[in-house]
Short mmCIF file of C-alpha atoms in Angstrom, two decimals:
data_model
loop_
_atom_site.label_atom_id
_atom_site.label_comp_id
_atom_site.label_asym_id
_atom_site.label_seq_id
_atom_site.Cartn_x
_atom_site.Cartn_y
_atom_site.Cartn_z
CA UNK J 1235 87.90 125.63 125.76
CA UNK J 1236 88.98 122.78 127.73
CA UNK J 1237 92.13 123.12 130.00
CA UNK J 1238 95.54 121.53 128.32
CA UNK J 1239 95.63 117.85 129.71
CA UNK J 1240 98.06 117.17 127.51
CA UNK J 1241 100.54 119.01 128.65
CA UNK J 1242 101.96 120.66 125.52
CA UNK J 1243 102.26 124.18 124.87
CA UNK J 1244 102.73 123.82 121.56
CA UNK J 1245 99.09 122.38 120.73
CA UNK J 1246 95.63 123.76 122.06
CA UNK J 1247 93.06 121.61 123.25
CA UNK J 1248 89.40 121.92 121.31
CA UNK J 1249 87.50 119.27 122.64
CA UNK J 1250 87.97 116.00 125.40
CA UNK J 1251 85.26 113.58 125.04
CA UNK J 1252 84.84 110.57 127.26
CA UNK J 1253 82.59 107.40 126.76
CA UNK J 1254 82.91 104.19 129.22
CA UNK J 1255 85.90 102.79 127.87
CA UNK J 1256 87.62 105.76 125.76
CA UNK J 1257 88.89 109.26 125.82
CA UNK J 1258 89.01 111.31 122.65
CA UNK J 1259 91.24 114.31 122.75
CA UNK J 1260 91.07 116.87 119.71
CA UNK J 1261 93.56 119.59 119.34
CA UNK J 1262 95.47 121.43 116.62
CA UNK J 1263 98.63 123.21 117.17
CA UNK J 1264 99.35 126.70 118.03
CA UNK J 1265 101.63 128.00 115.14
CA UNK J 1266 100.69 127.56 111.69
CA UNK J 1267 103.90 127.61 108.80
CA UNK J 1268 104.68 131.19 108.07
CA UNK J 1269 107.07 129.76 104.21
CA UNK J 1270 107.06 127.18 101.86
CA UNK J 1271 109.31 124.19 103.04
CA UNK J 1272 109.73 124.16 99.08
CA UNK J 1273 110.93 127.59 98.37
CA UNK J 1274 110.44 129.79 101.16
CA UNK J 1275 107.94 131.75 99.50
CA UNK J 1276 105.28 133.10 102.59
CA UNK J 1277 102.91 133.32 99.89
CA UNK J 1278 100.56 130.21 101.79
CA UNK J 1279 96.37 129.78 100.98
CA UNK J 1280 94.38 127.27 103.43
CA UNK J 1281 94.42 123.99 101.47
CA UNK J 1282 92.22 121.97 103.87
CA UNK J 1283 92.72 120.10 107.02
CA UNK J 1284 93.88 116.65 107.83
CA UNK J 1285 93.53 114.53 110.83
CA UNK J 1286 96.28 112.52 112.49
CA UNK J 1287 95.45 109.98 115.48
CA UNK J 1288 97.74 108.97 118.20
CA UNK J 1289 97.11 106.21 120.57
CA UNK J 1290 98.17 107.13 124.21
CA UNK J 1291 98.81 105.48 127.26
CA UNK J 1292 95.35 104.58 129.18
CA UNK J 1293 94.22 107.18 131.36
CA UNK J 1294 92.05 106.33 134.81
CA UNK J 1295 91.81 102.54 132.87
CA UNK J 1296 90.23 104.12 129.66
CA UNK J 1297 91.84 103.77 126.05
CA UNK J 1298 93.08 107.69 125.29
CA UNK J 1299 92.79 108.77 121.59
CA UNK J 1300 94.66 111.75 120.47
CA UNK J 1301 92.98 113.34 117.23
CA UNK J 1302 95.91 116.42 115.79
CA UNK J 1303 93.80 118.66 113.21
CA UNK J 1304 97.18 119.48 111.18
CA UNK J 1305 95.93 122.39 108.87
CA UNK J 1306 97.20 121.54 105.02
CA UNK J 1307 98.55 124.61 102.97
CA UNK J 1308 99.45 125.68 99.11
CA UNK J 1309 101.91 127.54 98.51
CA UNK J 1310 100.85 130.84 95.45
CA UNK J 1311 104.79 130.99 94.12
CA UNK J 1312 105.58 127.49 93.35
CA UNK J 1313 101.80 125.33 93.44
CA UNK J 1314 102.93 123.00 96.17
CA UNK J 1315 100.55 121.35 98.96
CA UNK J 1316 102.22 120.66 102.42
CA UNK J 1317 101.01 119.66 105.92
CA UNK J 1318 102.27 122.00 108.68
CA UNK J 1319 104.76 119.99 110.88
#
């Protein structure tokens, strides 16, 4: 696992790739939603994942991508999908 360039405790670091004129960072965060925003049921199944990209500030003159796997979740008491925050 590569070391936390970004800085931020709250998301681990899965992969950094690098081409000639980009870096691609790929991380997901730590904690995953223990309720429902909905109805604070902690009744939660895996719904899928999504991916959110962030543009960054260049980094050693490269373009920086930041690629958040935000896990999506369903929620058994009231049938409602969320994305963790």
């Amino acid at each position: 696992m590569p070391a936390n360039i970004l800085n931020l405790p709250q998301y681990r670091v899965l992969r950094v790739e690098e081409s000639d004129h980009d870096y691609r960072i790929t991380a997901e965060p730590v904690e995953v939603a223990s309720s429902c925003p909905h109805c604070q049921s902690d009744r939660l199944t895996s719904w899928g994942t999504r991916e959110q990209v962030f543009k960054d500030l260049p980094l050693h003159g490269k373009r920086v991508g930041i690629g958040i796997d935000t896990k999506r979740l369903r929620c058994q008491a009231c049938g409602k999908t969320f994305s963790q925050a």
